[in-house]
Amino acid sequence: MPFDFSALRRFPDVEAPNLQAWDATDELLVRWALESGIPGEQIAVIGDEYGAITLALADAGLTGIRVHQDLVTGRRALANNTVALGLAYRITDAGEPVRRVEPGHAAHAEAHPGSDTAFTAHELDPTLLQGARLVLLQLPKALAELEEIADAVARWAMPDVTLIAGGRVKHMTLAQNEVLARSFGSVQPQRAERKSRLIRASEPLAVPEEPPFPASRTHDGLTLCAFGGAFAGARLDIGTRVLLDAVRRLSLPVLEPRVVDLGCGTGALAAAFALTHPHAIVTATDRSASAVRSARATMRANGLEGRVDVTLDDAGSELPEGGFDLILLNPPFHLGASVHEGAGRRLIQAAARLTRPGGEVWTVFNSHLDHRRALTRDVGVTEQSVRTPKFTVTRSIRRG
C-alpha cells in the first residue's frame, strides 16, 4: 500500500490551505532510495522538512535511517507524525543522552539502539554521516548551507557515497551544481518530473583540513559568526542594522533587565545589547540549529560566552511566560520558499506571551507588512520609533 503523504502535518509549524507537509521532490527522493536497495542504516536524510522522506522510507520497512533537520519546528513535526504512525525513533542531540520514543508515546525515555528503531535524529556532524552510502537532501535555499552540507558529506560519509539532492525546478539554479562540484567529481542533473528535479553527486573529492564554516566578519566592533544555514551569513542584514542602532541607544528603568533576542539568527542583537548593557540578563533563541550554532560562535568571538544564554527553541516555547522586560524581534516573512506572514505573527504572539506587563517589545519589519496592527492587538500600544525607505522599527508596551 503506497505511503499516504497527505496524512502528514506541519504542526507545530504554521499550517494553512496553501502550505503542505510534502512535495513531489520528497516522493522522488523516496523512490530513488527504495530502488537503490541500500539498507536504512546506510542512509542519511538531510532537510526533510516535516518527515515525509524519513517516514515514507520507514513505512517501507527500512530501519536505522539517520536524519538531520535544521529547524526545531520540523523536528517536532517529524516527532508528531512519527507518533501518529506508531513508529519508534531516537534523538541524539549533541551533549544529550540518547533518547527513544516508543510507538504511540510522546514522552522521552532512555534506551539503546534497537533493530526496530525507524530512525535516529542527529545534528550535522560525523554521527549523521559516518558509514552512509546514500544521502538524500532537500536542497536548501542558501548556497552557503549547500556548501556546508556537501563538504560534510564528502568529509564524513563513505568513499562510495552518492548524494541525491532534489528541489522544485523553479527554485533550482546552475549555481547549486557549481557548489556541489566543489565537493564531488561527478554532478549529474536528472530529468525533471512533476516540476521537481534530482541531482546525483558522487565521487567525493578531498576536503580541506578545516571545514569552511563558521565564517566571520566584524561590523563596527561587533564580530558575527555564521554557519551555512544562518540567515544573511556573517553579514549584518539591513533590518537588523536598523534595529541595532536603536538597541544601542535603548535605556530601560531596570538595573538588571531580562532580555530575549527572539529569532536571534547569528546573535547580532543579543551580542550588541549585552556589550552595551553589561548588567542585562540576555537570552538568544532561534528555531534553526544553524542559527544557534552561529549565535554561540558569535558570543565566543565577542567575549560573551557564559553571559548570553543561546537556546534552540520554537518561538520561545520553553521560556517562562511574562518573565522578561524586553524582547528584541526581527521576524521573518518567509516560510521556506513561500512568502507568508505566519512565521512573523507567531513570533509576535510569542513576544506578547514572554513580556511582563509594562515590558517592551522592539520590532523591525519591512514597512509594507501589517505587523504594527498585530503588535497593537497582541502586545499593546505600539508606536513608530524609526522609519527608513524599507524598514520600520516599533516600540510596543505590554498591556497589563
Short mmCIF file of C-alpha atoms in Angstrom, two decimals:
data_model
loop_
_atom_site.label_atom_id
_atom_site.label_comp_id
_atom_site.label_asym_id
_atom_site.label_seq_id
_atom_site.Cartn_x
_atom_site.Cartn_y
_atom_site.Cartn_z
CA MET A 1 0.00 0.00 0.00
CA PRO A 2 1.57 3.35 -1.01
CA PHE A 3 2.61 5.72 1.76
CA ASP A 4 -0.07 8.35 2.45
CA PHE A 5 1.88 11.62 2.26
CA SER A 6 -1.35 13.60 2.66
CA ALA A 7 -1.71 12.31 6.24
CA LEU A 8 1.39 14.28 7.34
CA ARG A 9 1.05 17.57 9.22
CA ARG A 10 3.33 20.58 9.59
CA PHE A 11 2.29 21.20 13.23
CA PRO A 12 3.69 22.92 15.31
CA ASP A 13 4.81 24.98 12.31
CA VAL A 14 2.35 27.28 10.56
CA GLU A 15 -0.46 25.41 8.82
CA ALA A 16 -2.58 26.90 6.04
CA PRO A 17 -4.51 25.63 2.98
CA ASN A 18 -1.64 26.63 0.66
CA LEU A 19 1.06 25.02 2.84
CA GLN A 20 1.53 21.24 2.85
CA ALA A 21 3.96 18.93 4.61
CA TRP A 22 5.47 17.32 1.48
CA ASP A 23 6.01 17.88 -2.22
CA ALA A 24 6.91 15.86 -5.32
CA THR A 25 10.62 16.15 -4.51
CA ASP A 26 10.11 14.09 -1.35
CA GLU A 27 8.41 11.37 -3.38
CA LEU A 28 11.21 11.30 -5.99
CA LEU A 29 13.87 11.03 -3.27
CA VAL A 30 11.99 8.19 -1.58
CA ARG A 31 11.65 6.33 -4.87
CA TRP A 32 15.39 6.68 -5.59
CA ALA A 33 16.28 5.35 -2.14
CA LEU A 34 13.96 2.33 -2.38
CA GLU A 35 15.18 1.46 -5.88
CA SER A 36 18.83 1.71 -4.75
CA GLY A 37 18.44 -1.28 -2.41
CA ILE A 38 20.71 0.38 0.17
CA PRO A 39 19.73 -0.58 3.75
CA GLY A 40 18.34 2.05 6.07
CA GLU A 41 21.35 2.12 8.39
CA GLN A 42 23.48 3.30 5.43
CA ILE A 43 21.09 6.14 4.50
CA ALA A 44 21.20 9.70 5.83
CA VAL A 45 18.41 12.20 5.19
CA ILE A 46 19.05 15.96 5.38
CA GLY A 47 16.50 18.76 5.12
CA ASP A 48 13.41 16.56 5.49
CA GLU A 49 11.18 19.43 6.50
CA TYR A 50 8.34 17.58 8.22
CA GLY A 51 9.44 13.96 7.92
CA ALA A 52 7.95 12.94 4.57
CA ILE A 53 11.13 11.25 3.29
CA THR A 54 12.10 9.57 6.55
CA LEU A 55 8.63 8.28 7.36
CA ALA A 56 7.94 7.00 3.85
CA LEU A 57 11.18 5.00 3.99
CA ALA A 58 10.32 3.71 7.46
CA ASP A 59 6.84 2.76 6.26
CA ALA A 60 8.53 0.70 3.53
CA GLY A 61 10.33 -1.29 6.22
CA LEU A 62 13.72 0.45 6.41
CA THR A 63 15.22 0.93 9.87
CA GLY A 64 18.21 2.75 11.30
CA ILE A 65 17.83 5.77 8.99
CA ARG A 66 19.75 8.84 10.19
CA VAL A 67 18.10 12.23 9.78
CA HIS A 68 19.09 15.86 10.27
CA GLN A 69 16.63 18.77 10.25
CA ASP A 70 17.80 22.30 10.86
CA LEU A 71 14.53 23.69 12.23
CA VAL A 72 13.19 22.62 15.60
CA THR A 73 9.65 23.03 14.21
CA GLY A 74 10.49 20.38 11.62
CA ARG A 75 11.94 18.13 14.31
CA ARG A 76 8.77 18.42 16.38
CA ALA A 77 6.57 17.86 13.33
CA LEU A 78 8.57 14.72 12.50
CA ALA A 79 8.13 13.51 16.08
CA ASN A 80 4.38 14.20 15.98
CA ASN A 81 3.97 12.46 12.62
CA THR A 82 6.08 9.54 13.83
CA VAL A 83 3.94 9.02 16.91
CA ALA A 84 0.80 9.23 14.77
CA LEU A 85 2.21 6.43 12.60
CA GLY A 86 3.22 4.32 15.61
CA LEU A 87 6.96 4.14 14.87
CA ALA A 88 9.92 4.08 17.29
CA TYR A 89 12.76 6.53 16.93
CA ARG A 90 15.74 8.03 18.79
CA ILE A 91 17.04 11.56 19.24
CA THR A 92 20.79 12.14 19.61
CA ASP A 93 21.28 15.81 20.37
CA ALA A 94 24.85 17.00 20.91
CA GLY A 95 25.71 16.77 24.59
CA GLU A 96 22.47 14.99 25.47
CA PRO A 97 21.90 11.30 26.22
CA VAL A 98 20.38 9.05 23.57
CA ARG A 99 16.63 9.07 23.98
CA ARG A 100 13.98 6.92 22.43
CA VAL A 101 10.27 7.43 21.78
CA GLU A 102 8.24 4.23 21.76
CA PRO A 103 5.31 3.78 19.37
CA GLY A 104 2.30 5.82 20.45
CA HIS A 105 4.09 7.78 23.16
CA ALA A 106 5.39 11.35 23.00
CA ALA A 107 7.35 11.12 26.28
CA HIS A 108 11.11 10.53 26.08
CA ALA A 109 12.79 7.56 27.77
CA GLU A 110 16.39 6.33 27.90
CA ALA A 111 17.13 3.47 25.52
CA HIS A 112 19.80 1.76 23.46
CA PRO A 113 19.63 1.32 19.67
CA GLY A 114 17.37 -1.47 18.54
CA SER A 115 16.64 -3.16 15.25
CA ASP A 116 13.07 -1.84 15.42
CA THR A 117 14.23 1.79 15.53
CA ALA A 118 12.89 3.54 12.43
CA PHE A 119 15.34 6.42 12.54
CA THR A 120 17.75 8.39 14.69
CA ALA A 121 17.87 12.19 14.71
CA HIS A 122 21.27 13.91 14.61
CA GLU A 123 22.96 17.24 14.25
CA LEU A 124 25.03 17.95 11.12
CA ASP A 125 28.10 16.13 12.39
CA PRO A 126 30.05 12.88 11.90
CA THR A 127 27.43 10.76 13.71
CA LEU A 128 24.95 11.64 10.96
CA LEU A 129 27.19 10.65 8.05
CA GLN A 130 29.80 8.10 9.08
CA GLY A 131 29.05 4.84 7.25
CA ALA A 132 26.49 6.49 4.96
CA ARG A 133 26.47 5.31 1.33
CA LEU A 134 23.37 7.26 0.29
CA VAL A 135 22.47 10.80 1.37
CA LEU A 136 19.08 12.25 0.45
CA LEU A 137 18.87 16.04 0.51
CA GLN A 138 16.06 18.53 0.06
CA LEU A 139 18.05 21.40 -1.45
CA PRO A 140 18.34 24.38 0.93
CA LYS A 141 17.66 27.94 -0.18
CA ALA A 142 21.12 29.26 0.69
CA LEU A 143 24.17 28.27 -1.35
CA ALA A 144 26.29 28.58 1.80
CA GLU A 145 24.16 25.94 3.50
CA LEU A 146 24.51 23.66 0.48
CA GLU A 147 28.27 24.18 0.55
CA GLU A 148 28.43 23.21 4.23
CA ILE A 149 26.32 20.09 3.67
CA ALA A 150 28.27 18.98 0.58
CA ASP A 151 31.55 19.41 2.46
CA ALA A 152 30.17 17.41 5.40
CA VAL A 153 29.09 14.53 3.15
CA ALA A 154 32.45 14.45 1.33
CA ARG A 155 34.28 14.73 4.67
CA TRP A 156 32.46 12.12 6.77
CA ALA A 157 30.45 9.71 4.58
CA MET A 158 31.76 6.57 2.85
CA PRO A 159 34.13 6.99 -0.15
CA ASP A 160 31.47 5.45 -2.43
CA VAL A 161 28.69 7.72 -1.13
CA THR A 162 26.08 9.07 -3.50
CA LEU A 163 24.33 12.35 -2.67
CA ILE A 164 20.89 12.75 -4.24
CA ALA A 165 19.77 16.36 -3.92
CA GLY A 166 16.33 17.46 -5.03
CA GLY A 167 14.19 20.57 -5.29
CA ARG A 168 11.39 22.28 -7.13
CA VAL A 169 12.62 23.27 -10.59
CA LYS A 170 11.52 26.90 -10.16
CA HIS A 171 13.87 27.28 -7.18
CA MET A 172 16.89 25.47 -8.67
CA THR A 173 19.89 27.21 -10.24
CA LEU A 174 23.10 26.27 -12.04
CA ALA A 175 24.97 27.74 -9.06
CA GLN A 176 23.80 24.74 -6.99
CA ASN A 177 25.53 22.39 -9.44
CA GLU A 178 28.68 24.50 -9.18
CA VAL A 179 28.64 24.30 -5.38
CA LEU A 180 28.23 20.52 -5.46
CA ALA A 181 31.09 20.25 -7.95
CA ARG A 182 33.46 21.72 -5.35
CA SER A 183 32.98 18.58 -3.24
CA PHE A 184 32.14 15.89 -5.84
CA GLY A 185 33.87 14.79 -9.02
CA SER A 186 30.60 13.83 -10.72
CA VAL A 187 27.47 16.03 -10.65
CA GLN A 188 24.63 14.83 -12.89
CA PRO A 189 21.24 16.62 -13.02
CA GLN A 190 18.38 14.22 -13.71
CA ARG A 191 15.34 14.78 -15.88
CA ALA A 192 12.60 16.83 -14.23
CA GLU A 193 9.42 15.10 -13.09
CA ARG A 194 6.28 16.76 -11.76
CA LYS A 195 8.07 20.13 -11.56
CA SER A 196 10.85 18.66 -9.38
CA ARG A 197 14.37 17.61 -10.29
CA LEU A 198 17.06 15.46 -8.67
CA ILE A 199 20.83 15.94 -8.90
CA ARG A 200 23.15 12.95 -8.46
CA ALA A 201 26.54 13.80 -6.94
CA SER A 202 29.19 11.12 -6.44
CA GLU A 203 32.96 10.58 -6.28
CA PRO A 204 33.67 12.81 -3.25
CA LEU A 205 36.78 14.97 -3.58
CA ALA A 206 39.48 15.57 -0.99
CA VAL A 207 38.36 18.12 1.58
CA PRO A 208 40.42 20.90 3.21
CA GLU A 209 41.80 20.18 6.67
CA GLU A 210 39.29 22.54 8.30
CA PRO A 211 35.58 22.80 7.37
CA PRO A 212 34.60 26.02 5.56
CA PHE A 213 32.28 27.20 8.34
CA PRO A 214 31.75 29.15 10.51
CA ALA A 215 32.59 32.29 8.56
CA SER A 216 33.11 35.53 10.49
CA ARG A 217 33.05 39.26 9.85
CA THR A 218 33.41 42.32 12.09
CA HIS A 219 30.98 45.25 11.93
CA ASP A 220 31.78 48.38 13.96
CA GLY A 221 33.49 46.31 16.66
CA LEU A 222 30.86 43.54 16.67
CA THR A 223 32.04 40.17 15.26
CA LEU A 224 29.40 37.96 13.69
CA CYS A 225 29.96 34.25 13.04
CA ALA A 226 27.80 32.16 10.75
CA PHE A 227 27.37 28.55 9.73
CA GLY A 228 25.96 27.85 6.29
CA GLY A 229 22.26 27.84 7.15
CA ALA A 230 22.21 31.11 9.12
CA PHE A 231 20.20 33.91 7.52
CA ALA A 232 22.43 36.59 5.92
CA GLY A 233 25.58 34.66 6.87
CA ALA A 234 28.18 36.76 8.68
CA ARG A 235 26.79 39.92 7.08
CA LEU A 236 24.67 42.37 9.06
CA ASP A 237 21.36 42.45 7.23
CA ILE A 238 19.72 45.83 6.71
CA GLY A 239 16.76 45.25 9.02
CA THR A 240 18.95 44.07 11.89
CA ARG A 241 21.22 47.07 11.39
CA VAL A 242 18.27 49.49 11.72
CA LEU A 243 17.08 47.85 14.96
CA LEU A 244 20.66 47.53 16.21
CA ASP A 245 21.15 51.30 16.06
CA ALA A 246 18.01 51.76 18.17
CA VAL A 247 19.03 49.00 20.62
CA ARG A 248 22.42 50.55 21.31
CA ARG A 249 20.70 53.76 22.46
CA LEU A 250 17.99 51.96 24.43
CA SER A 251 17.67 52.67 28.16
CA LEU A 252 15.45 50.65 30.47
CA PRO A 253 14.33 51.62 34.02
CA VAL A 254 15.57 48.26 35.38
CA LEU A 255 19.01 47.59 36.89
CA GLU A 256 19.29 44.04 35.53
CA PRO A 257 16.84 43.81 32.64
CA ARG A 258 15.86 40.35 31.43
CA VAL A 259 16.10 40.43 27.66
CA VAL A 260 15.29 37.99 24.83
CA ASP A 261 16.53 38.18 21.25
CA LEU A 262 13.64 36.21 19.75
CA GLY A 263 14.61 34.58 16.45
CA CYS A 264 18.20 35.59 17.07
CA GLY A 265 19.87 34.42 13.85
CA THR A 266 23.61 34.92 14.25
CA GLY A 267 23.02 36.70 17.58
CA ALA A 268 23.78 40.28 16.50
CA LEU A 269 21.08 41.94 18.60
CA ALA A 270 21.76 39.85 21.70
CA ALA A 271 25.51 40.42 21.49
CA ALA A 272 25.18 44.16 20.89
CA PHE A 273 22.76 44.59 23.80
CA ALA A 274 24.93 42.53 26.16
CA LEU A 275 28.01 44.58 25.21
CA THR A 276 26.30 47.93 25.75
CA HIS A 277 24.29 46.81 28.82
CA PRO A 278 26.71 44.72 30.90
CA HIS A 279 24.22 44.14 33.73
CA ALA A 280 21.50 42.73 31.46
CA ILE A 281 20.50 39.06 31.61
CA VAL A 282 20.28 38.14 27.94
CA THR A 283 18.82 35.09 26.20
CA ALA A 284 19.09 34.48 22.45
CA THR A 285 16.83 31.86 20.91
CA ASP A 286 16.08 30.57 17.42
CA ARG A 287 14.35 27.59 15.84
CA SER A 288 17.30 26.97 13.48
CA ALA A 289 20.14 24.76 14.72
CA SER A 290 22.48 26.52 12.28
CA ALA A 291 21.48 29.89 13.73
CA VAL A 292 22.02 28.66 17.28
CA ARG A 293 25.49 27.31 16.45
CA SER A 294 26.25 30.64 14.79
CA ALA A 295 24.99 32.70 17.73
CA ARG A 296 27.07 30.66 20.17
CA ALA A 297 30.14 31.26 18.00
CA THR A 298 29.27 34.97 17.89
CA MET A 299 29.12 35.11 21.69
CA ARG A 300 32.53 33.43 21.95
CA ALA A 301 34.02 35.83 19.41
CA ASN A 302 32.78 38.84 21.41
CA GLY A 303 33.80 37.58 24.86
CA LEU A 304 30.18 36.90 25.84
CA GLU A 305 30.27 33.13 26.29
CA GLY A 306 28.52 32.38 29.57
CA ARG A 307 26.90 35.82 29.68
CA VAL A 308 24.35 35.22 26.93
CA ASP A 309 22.30 32.03 27.03
CA VAL A 310 21.66 30.71 23.49
CA THR A 311 18.89 28.13 23.08
CA LEU A 312 17.27 26.11 20.29
CA ASP A 313 13.53 26.56 20.64
CA ASP A 314 10.35 27.26 18.70
CA ALA A 315 9.14 30.80 19.32
CA GLY A 316 10.44 30.78 22.90
CA SER A 317 8.11 27.93 23.86
CA GLU A 318 10.38 26.80 26.71
CA LEU A 319 10.87 30.28 28.21
CA PRO A 320 8.74 31.49 31.16
CA GLU A 321 5.61 33.47 30.39
CA GLY A 322 5.78 37.10 31.47
CA GLY A 323 9.40 36.63 32.53
CA PHE A 324 11.14 39.35 30.51
CA ASP A 325 11.50 43.11 30.47
CA LEU A 326 12.48 43.47 26.82
CA ILE A 327 12.00 41.45 23.64
CA LEU A 328 14.07 42.23 20.54
CA LEU A 329 12.41 40.97 17.39
CA ASN A 330 13.28 40.88 13.67
CA PRO A 331 10.61 38.47 12.42
CA PRO A 332 10.93 36.59 9.11
CA PHE A 333 8.38 36.98 6.35
CA HIS A 334 9.16 33.72 4.52
CA LEU A 335 8.21 30.13 5.30
CA GLY A 336 10.69 28.09 3.31
CA ALA A 337 10.34 29.29 -0.27
CA SER A 338 6.89 30.82 0.33
CA VAL A 339 6.23 34.45 1.23
CA HIS A 340 3.99 34.14 4.27
CA GLU A 341 3.49 36.33 7.34
CA GLY A 342 2.58 33.38 9.56
CA ALA A 343 6.08 32.88 10.98
CA GLY A 344 6.33 36.56 11.92
CA ARG A 345 2.89 36.55 13.53
CA ARG A 346 3.82 33.50 15.62
CA LEU A 347 6.85 35.38 16.96
CA ILE A 348 4.75 38.47 17.73
CA GLN A 349 2.35 36.29 19.71
CA ALA A 350 5.32 34.70 21.48
CA ALA A 351 6.71 38.14 22.33
CA ALA A 352 3.38 39.05 23.91
CA ARG A 353 3.46 35.88 25.98
CA LEU A 354 7.04 36.36 27.17
CA THR A 355 6.89 40.06 28.10
CA ARG A 356 5.86 41.16 31.57
CA PRO A 357 3.12 43.78 31.91
CA GLY A 358 4.77 47.16 31.25
CA GLY A 359 7.69 45.49 29.46
CA GLU A 360 8.73 46.47 25.95
CA VAL A 361 8.87 44.75 22.56
CA TRP A 362 11.11 46.37 19.95
CA THR A 363 10.45 45.10 16.44
CA VAL A 364 11.86 45.77 12.99
CA PHE A 365 9.97 44.73 9.87
CA ASN A 366 9.53 45.54 6.20
CA SER A 367 7.36 48.63 6.11
CA HIS A 368 4.81 47.09 3.73
CA LEU A 369 3.89 44.43 6.31
CA ASP A 370 0.95 44.98 8.66
CA HIS A 371 2.89 43.97 11.77
CA ARG A 372 2.08 47.18 13.65
CA ARG A 373 -1.59 46.23 13.77
CA ALA A 374 -0.65 42.73 15.01
CA LEU A 375 1.69 44.18 17.66
CA THR A 376 -1.02 46.55 18.90
CA ARG A 377 -3.52 43.70 19.09
CA ASP A 378 -1.29 41.09 20.70
CA VAL A 379 1.17 43.15 22.78
CA GLY A 380 -0.21 46.60 23.47
CA VAL A 381 0.21 50.24 22.50
CA THR A 382 2.69 50.39 19.61
CA GLU A 383 4.45 53.47 18.30
CA GLN A 384 6.85 54.00 15.43
CA SER A 385 10.39 54.72 16.57
CA VAL A 386 12.34 54.68 13.29
CA ARG A 387 11.33 54.51 9.66
CA THR A 388 13.61 54.12 6.65
CA PRO A 389 12.57 53.73 3.00
CA LYS A 390 12.34 49.97 3.56
CA PHE A 391 12.06 49.22 7.30
CA THR A 392 10.06 50.31 10.33
CA VAL A 393 11.12 49.98 13.97
CA THR A 394 8.34 50.00 16.58
CA ARG A 395 8.20 50.08 20.37
CA SER A 396 5.30 48.20 21.98
CA ILE A 397 4.35 48.33 25.69
CA ARG A 398 2.86 45.13 27.09
CA ARG A 399 -0.58 45.81 28.45
CA GLY A 400 -1.33 44.69 32.00
#
